[in-house]
Coordinates of C-alpha atoms in Angstrom, one line a residue:
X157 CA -23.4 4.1 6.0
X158 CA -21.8 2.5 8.9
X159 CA -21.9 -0.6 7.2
X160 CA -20.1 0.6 4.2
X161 CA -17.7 1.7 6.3
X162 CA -16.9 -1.7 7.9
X163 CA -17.6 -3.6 4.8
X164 CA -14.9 -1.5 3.6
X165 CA -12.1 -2.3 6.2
X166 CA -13.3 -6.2 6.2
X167 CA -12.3 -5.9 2.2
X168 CA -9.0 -4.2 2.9
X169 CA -8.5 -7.1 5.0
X170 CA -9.4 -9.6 2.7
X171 CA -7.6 -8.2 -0.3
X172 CA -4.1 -8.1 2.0
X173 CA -4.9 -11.7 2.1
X174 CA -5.5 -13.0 -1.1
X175 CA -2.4 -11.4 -2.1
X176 CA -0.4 -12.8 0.5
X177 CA -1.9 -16.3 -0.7
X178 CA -1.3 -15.5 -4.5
X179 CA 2.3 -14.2 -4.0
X180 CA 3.5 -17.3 -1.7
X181 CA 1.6 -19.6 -4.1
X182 CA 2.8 -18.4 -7.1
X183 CA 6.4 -17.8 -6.4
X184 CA 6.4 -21.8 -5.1
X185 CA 5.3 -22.5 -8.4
X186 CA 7.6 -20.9 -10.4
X187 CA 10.6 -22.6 -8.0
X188 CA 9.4 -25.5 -7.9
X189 CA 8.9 -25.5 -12.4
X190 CA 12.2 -23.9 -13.0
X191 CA 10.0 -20.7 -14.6
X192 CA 11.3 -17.7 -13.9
X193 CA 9.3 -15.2 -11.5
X194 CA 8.9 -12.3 -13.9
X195 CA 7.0 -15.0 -16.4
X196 CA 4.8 -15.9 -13.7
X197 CA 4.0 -12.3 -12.6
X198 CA 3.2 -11.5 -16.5
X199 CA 0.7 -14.2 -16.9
X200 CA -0.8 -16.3 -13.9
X201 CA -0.9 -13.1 -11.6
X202 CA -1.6 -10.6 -13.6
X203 CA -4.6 -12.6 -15.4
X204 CA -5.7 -13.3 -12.2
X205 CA -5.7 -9.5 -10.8
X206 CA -6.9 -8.0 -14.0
X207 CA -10.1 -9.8 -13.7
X208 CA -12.2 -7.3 -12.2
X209 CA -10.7 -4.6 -15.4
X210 CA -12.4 -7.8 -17.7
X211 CA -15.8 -7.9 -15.2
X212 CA -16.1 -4.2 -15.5
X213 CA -15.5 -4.1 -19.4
X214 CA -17.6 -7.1 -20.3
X215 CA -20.6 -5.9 -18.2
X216 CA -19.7 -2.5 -20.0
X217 CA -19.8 -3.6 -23.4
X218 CA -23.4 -5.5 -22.6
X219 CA -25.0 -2.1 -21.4
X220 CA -23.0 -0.2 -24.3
X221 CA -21.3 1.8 -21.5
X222 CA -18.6 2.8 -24.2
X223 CA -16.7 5.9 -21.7
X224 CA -16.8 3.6 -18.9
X225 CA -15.3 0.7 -20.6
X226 CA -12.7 2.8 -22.3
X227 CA -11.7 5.0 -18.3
X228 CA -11.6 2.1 -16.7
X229 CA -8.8 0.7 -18.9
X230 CA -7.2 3.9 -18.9
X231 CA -7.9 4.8 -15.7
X232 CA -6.3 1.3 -14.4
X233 CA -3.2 1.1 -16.1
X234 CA -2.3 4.8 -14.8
X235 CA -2.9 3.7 -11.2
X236 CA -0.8 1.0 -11.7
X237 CA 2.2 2.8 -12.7
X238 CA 2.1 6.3 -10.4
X239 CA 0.3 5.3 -7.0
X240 CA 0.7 1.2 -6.9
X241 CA 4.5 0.8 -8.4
X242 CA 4.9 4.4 -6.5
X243 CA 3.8 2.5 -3.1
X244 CA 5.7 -0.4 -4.1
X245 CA 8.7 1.3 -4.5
X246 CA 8.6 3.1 -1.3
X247 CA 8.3 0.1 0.5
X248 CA 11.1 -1.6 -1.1
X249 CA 13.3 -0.4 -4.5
X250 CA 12.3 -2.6 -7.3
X251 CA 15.0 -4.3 -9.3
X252 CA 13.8 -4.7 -13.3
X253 CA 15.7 -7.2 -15.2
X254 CA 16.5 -6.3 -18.7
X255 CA 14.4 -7.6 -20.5
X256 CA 11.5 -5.7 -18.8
X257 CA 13.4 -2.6 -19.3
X258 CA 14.0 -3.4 -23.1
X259 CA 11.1 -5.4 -23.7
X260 CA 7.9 -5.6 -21.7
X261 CA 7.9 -1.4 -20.8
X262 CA 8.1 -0.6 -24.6
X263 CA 5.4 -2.8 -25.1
X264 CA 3.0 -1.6 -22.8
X265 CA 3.7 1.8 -23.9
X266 CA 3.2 0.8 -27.2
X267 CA -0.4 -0.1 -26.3
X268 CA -1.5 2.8 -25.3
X269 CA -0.2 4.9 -28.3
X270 CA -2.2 2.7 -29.8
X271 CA -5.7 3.1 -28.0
X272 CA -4.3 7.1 -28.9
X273 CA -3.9 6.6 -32.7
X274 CA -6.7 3.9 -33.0
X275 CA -9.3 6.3 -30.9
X276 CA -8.9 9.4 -33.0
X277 CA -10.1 9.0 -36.1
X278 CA -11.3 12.4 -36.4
X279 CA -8.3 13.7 -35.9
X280 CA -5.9 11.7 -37.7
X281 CA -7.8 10.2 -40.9
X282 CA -10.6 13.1 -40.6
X283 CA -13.5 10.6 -40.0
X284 CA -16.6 11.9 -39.1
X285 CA -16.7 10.6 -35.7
X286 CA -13.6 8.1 -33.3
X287 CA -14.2 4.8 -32.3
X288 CA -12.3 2.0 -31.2
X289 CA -13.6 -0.4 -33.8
X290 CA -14.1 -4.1 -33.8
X291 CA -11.1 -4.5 -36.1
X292 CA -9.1 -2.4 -34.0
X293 CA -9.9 -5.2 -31.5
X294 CA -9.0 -8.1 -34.0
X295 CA -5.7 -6.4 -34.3
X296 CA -4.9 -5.4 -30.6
X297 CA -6.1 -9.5 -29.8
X298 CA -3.6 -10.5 -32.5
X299 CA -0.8 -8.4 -31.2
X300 CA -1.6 -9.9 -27.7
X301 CA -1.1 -13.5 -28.8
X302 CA 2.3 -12.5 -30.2
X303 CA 2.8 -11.3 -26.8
X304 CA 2.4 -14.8 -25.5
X305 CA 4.4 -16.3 -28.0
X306 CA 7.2 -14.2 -26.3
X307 CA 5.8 -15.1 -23.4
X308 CA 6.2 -18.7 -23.7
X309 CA 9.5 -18.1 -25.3
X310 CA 11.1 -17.1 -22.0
X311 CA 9.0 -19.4 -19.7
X312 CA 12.1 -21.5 -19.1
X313 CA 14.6 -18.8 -18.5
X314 CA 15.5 -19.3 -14.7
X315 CA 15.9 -16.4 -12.2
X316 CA 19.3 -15.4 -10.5
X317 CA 20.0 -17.5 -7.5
X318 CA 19.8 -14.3 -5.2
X319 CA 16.1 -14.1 -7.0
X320 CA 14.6 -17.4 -5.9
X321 CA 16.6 -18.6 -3.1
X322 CA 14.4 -17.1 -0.3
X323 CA 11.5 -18.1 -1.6
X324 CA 9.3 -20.4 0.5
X325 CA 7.7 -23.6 -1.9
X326 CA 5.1 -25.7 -1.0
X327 CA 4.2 -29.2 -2.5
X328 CA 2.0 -28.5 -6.0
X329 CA -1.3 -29.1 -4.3
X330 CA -0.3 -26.8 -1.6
X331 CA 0.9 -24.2 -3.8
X332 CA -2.3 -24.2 -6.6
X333 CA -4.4 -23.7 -3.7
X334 CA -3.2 -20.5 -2.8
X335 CA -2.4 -19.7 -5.9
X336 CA -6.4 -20.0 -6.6
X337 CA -7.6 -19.0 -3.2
X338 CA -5.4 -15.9 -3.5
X339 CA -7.6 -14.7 -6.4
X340 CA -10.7 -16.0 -5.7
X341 CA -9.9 -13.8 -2.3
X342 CA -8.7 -11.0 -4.3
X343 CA -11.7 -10.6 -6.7
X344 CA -14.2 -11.0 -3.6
X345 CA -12.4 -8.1 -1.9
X346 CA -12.0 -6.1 -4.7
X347 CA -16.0 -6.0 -5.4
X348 CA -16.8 -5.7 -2.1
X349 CA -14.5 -2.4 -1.9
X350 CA -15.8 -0.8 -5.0
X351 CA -19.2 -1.2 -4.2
X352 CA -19.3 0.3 -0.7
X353 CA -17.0 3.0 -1.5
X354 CA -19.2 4.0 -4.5
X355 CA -22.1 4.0 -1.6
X356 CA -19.8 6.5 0.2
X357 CA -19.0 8.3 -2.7
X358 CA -22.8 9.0 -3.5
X359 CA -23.3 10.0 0.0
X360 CA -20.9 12.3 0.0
X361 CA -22.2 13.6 -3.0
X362 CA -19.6 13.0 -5.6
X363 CA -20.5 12.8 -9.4
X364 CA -20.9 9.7 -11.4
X365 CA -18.1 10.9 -13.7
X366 CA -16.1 11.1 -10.7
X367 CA -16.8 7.8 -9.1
X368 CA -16.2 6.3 -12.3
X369 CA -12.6 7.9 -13.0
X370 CA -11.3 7.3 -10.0
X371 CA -12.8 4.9 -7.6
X372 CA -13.8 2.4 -10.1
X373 CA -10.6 2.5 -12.0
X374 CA -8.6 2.4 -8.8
X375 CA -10.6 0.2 -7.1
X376 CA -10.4 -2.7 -10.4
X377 CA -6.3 -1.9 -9.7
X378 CA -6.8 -2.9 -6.3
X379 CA -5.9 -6.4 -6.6
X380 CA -2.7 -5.3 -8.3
X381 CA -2.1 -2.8 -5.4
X382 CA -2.0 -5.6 -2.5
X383 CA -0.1 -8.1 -4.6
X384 CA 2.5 -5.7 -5.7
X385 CA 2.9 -4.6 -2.3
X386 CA 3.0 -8.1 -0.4
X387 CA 5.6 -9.1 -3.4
X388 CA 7.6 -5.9 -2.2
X389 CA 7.6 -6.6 1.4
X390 CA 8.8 -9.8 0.5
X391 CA 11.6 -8.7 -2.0
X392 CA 9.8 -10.4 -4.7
X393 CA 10.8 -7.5 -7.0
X394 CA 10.0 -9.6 -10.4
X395 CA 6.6 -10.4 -8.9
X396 CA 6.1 -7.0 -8.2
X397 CA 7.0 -5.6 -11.6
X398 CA 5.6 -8.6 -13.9
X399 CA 2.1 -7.9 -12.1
X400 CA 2.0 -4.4 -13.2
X401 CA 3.5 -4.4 -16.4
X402 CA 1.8 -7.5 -17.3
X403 CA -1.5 -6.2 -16.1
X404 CA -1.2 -2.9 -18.4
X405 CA -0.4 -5.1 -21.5
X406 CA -3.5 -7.2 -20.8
X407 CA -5.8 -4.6 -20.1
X408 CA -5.2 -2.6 -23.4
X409 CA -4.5 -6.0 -25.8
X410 CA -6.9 -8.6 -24.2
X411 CA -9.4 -6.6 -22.3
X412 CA -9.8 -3.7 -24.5
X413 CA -9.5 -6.0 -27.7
X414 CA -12.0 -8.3 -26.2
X415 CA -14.9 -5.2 -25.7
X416 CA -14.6 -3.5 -28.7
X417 CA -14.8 -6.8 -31.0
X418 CA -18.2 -6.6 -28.8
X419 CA -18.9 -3.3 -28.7
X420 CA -17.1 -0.4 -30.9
X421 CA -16.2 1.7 -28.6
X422 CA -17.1 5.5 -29.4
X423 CA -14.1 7.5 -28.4
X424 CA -14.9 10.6 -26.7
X425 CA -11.8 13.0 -27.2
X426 CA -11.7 14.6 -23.6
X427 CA -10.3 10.8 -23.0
X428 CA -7.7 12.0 -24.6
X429 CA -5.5 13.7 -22.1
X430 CA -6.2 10.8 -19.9
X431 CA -4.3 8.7 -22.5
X432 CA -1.7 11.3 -22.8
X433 CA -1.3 10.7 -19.0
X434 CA -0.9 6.9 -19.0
X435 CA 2.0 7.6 -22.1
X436 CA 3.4 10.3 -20.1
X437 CA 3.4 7.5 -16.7
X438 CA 4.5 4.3 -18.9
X439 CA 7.5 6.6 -20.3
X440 CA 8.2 7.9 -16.9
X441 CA 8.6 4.1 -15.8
X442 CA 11.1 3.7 -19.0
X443 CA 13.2 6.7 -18.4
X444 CA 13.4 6.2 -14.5
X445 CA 15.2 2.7 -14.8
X446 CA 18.4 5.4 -16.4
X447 CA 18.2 7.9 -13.7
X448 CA 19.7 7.1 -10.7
X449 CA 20.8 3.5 -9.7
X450 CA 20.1 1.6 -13.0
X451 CA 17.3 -1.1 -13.8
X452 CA 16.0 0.0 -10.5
X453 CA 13.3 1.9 -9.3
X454 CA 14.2 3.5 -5.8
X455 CA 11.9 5.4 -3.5
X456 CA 12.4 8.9 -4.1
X457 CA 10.9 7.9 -7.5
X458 CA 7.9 6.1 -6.3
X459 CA 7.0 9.2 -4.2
X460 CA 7.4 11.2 -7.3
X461 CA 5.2 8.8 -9.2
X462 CA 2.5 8.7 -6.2
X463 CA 2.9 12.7 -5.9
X464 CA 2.0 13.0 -9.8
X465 CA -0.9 10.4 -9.2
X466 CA -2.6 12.6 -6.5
X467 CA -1.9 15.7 -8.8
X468 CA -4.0 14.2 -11.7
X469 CA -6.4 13.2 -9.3
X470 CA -7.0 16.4 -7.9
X471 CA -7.4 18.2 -12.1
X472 CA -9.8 15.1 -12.4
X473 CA -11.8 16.7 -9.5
X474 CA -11.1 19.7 -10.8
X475 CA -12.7 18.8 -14.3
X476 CA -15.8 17.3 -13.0

């Protein structure tokens, strides 16, 4: 036990690293190539911290763990929203450019009303039985390459001068190596955590339904958690917002569409409210950049959003 316990403080440590090496190398890069920020956090960092959500689901879909693959997409992308944009709020309010508000947001929500409509068969067609089916994959893949048609689309658009002035740039050898070591650091601190805090978790006699809802959906969002939250300290709003956003729309196009062309995914319908959740979070993120200052997400709303995370956390324990 008491190695658990340190094995879990040497991740923490490790994780707050690998961020700080992702977020320094990837903002150099995106000076240094004219991209804009936001771009980079929507594909190189967000790839890069949604790998352990694609580790999880691809080892899922081998053991035809169907409910795990399915939580742990679900579970992730609510995380992100209420507790790690909550924490990254409160550290520092987050500026979204427009096109996040207008664009990106709507599209991640539109992902998960689709994992609602494409899940519940039984309900809306009057199937026998729900399931996420292979060509429910083919489509959600498809719709994620038109995402990076958009992607690519904007690639060029530069940041405001206020945006990219501060940030530090390093030659291109320089900056691709932290870029790199930042996630190889992430993804080693990230398994290391999960797997010593499900060793806790057992201990302390949690159930396997439990573990699985919260600490391994939290603990795949982890990476996402310490490099939104270095990208805050360092006012590197787009960063911080592109990660998340970006993370969500790969998790339910890529990931999700990746395991089910494996796999089809039987859809159990108590998931369902757990979907409902991560609408109700991705609409919350929508209708927050109107309230208040504008295109900004300020801290009395991240504290709401981390407030509503520890709520559904405690019905989860509840439920089990």
């Amino acid at each position: 036990m008491i190695i658990a316990i340190v094995l879990v403080v040497a991740s923490l440590a490790v994780l707050i690293g690998g961020a700080e090496f992702l977020v320094r190398g990837s903002s150099s890069i995106a000076k240094k190539a004219g991209i804009s920020p936001l771009v980079i956090g929507l594909t190189i960092v967000a790839f890069g911290t949604s790998a352990p959500e694609l580790i999880v689901n691809l080892f899922a879909a081998y053991t035809g763990a169907a409910d795990l693959a399915i939580g742990n997409i679900i579970g992730s992308n609510i995380a992100n929203i209420l507790l790690i944009l909550g924490i990254a709020a409160i550290i520092y309010p987050l500026s979204i450019k427009s096109s996040t508000a207008w664009k990106e947001i709507p599209f991640a929500l539109l992902g998960v009303i689709l994992v609602f409509t494409m899940g519940n068969d039984i309900l809306i067609d009057g199937s026998f039985n729900s399931a996420i089916s292979r060509t429910d994959g083919i489509s959600l893949i498809a719709i994620f390459i038109i995402f990076m048609f958009y992607i690519f689309g904007i690639s060029k658009v530069k940041g405001e001068k206020g945006e990219t002035e501060n940030i530090k740039t390093y030659s291109w050898a320089i900056s691709s190596l932290l870029t790199t070591g930042g996630l190889v650091l992430l993804f080693i601190g990230g398994k290391i955590l999960v797997d010593n805090a499900m060793i806790l978790a057992r201990l302390a006699g949690l159930s396997e339904a439990l573990i699985g809802l919260t600490i391994v959906a939290v603990g795949t969002s982890l990476p996402e958690l310490a490099t939104s939250v270095v990208a805050a300290y360092h006012h590197h709003d787009d960063i911080a917002i592109g990660n998340i956003v970006g993370s969500n729309i790969l998790n339910i196009f890529w990931i999700l569409g990746v395991t089910s062309t494996i796999l089809q995914l039987p859809f159990n319908a108590r998931v369902n409210f757990d979907v409902l959740v991560s609408i109700l979070a991705t609409a919350l993120l929508f209708i927050f950049l109107f309230v208040g200052t504008r295109k900004k997400l300020d801290r009395w709303q991240g504290i709401f959003f981390v407030i509503l995370y520890l709520v559904y956390v405690a019905y989860l324990v509840w439920r089990s």
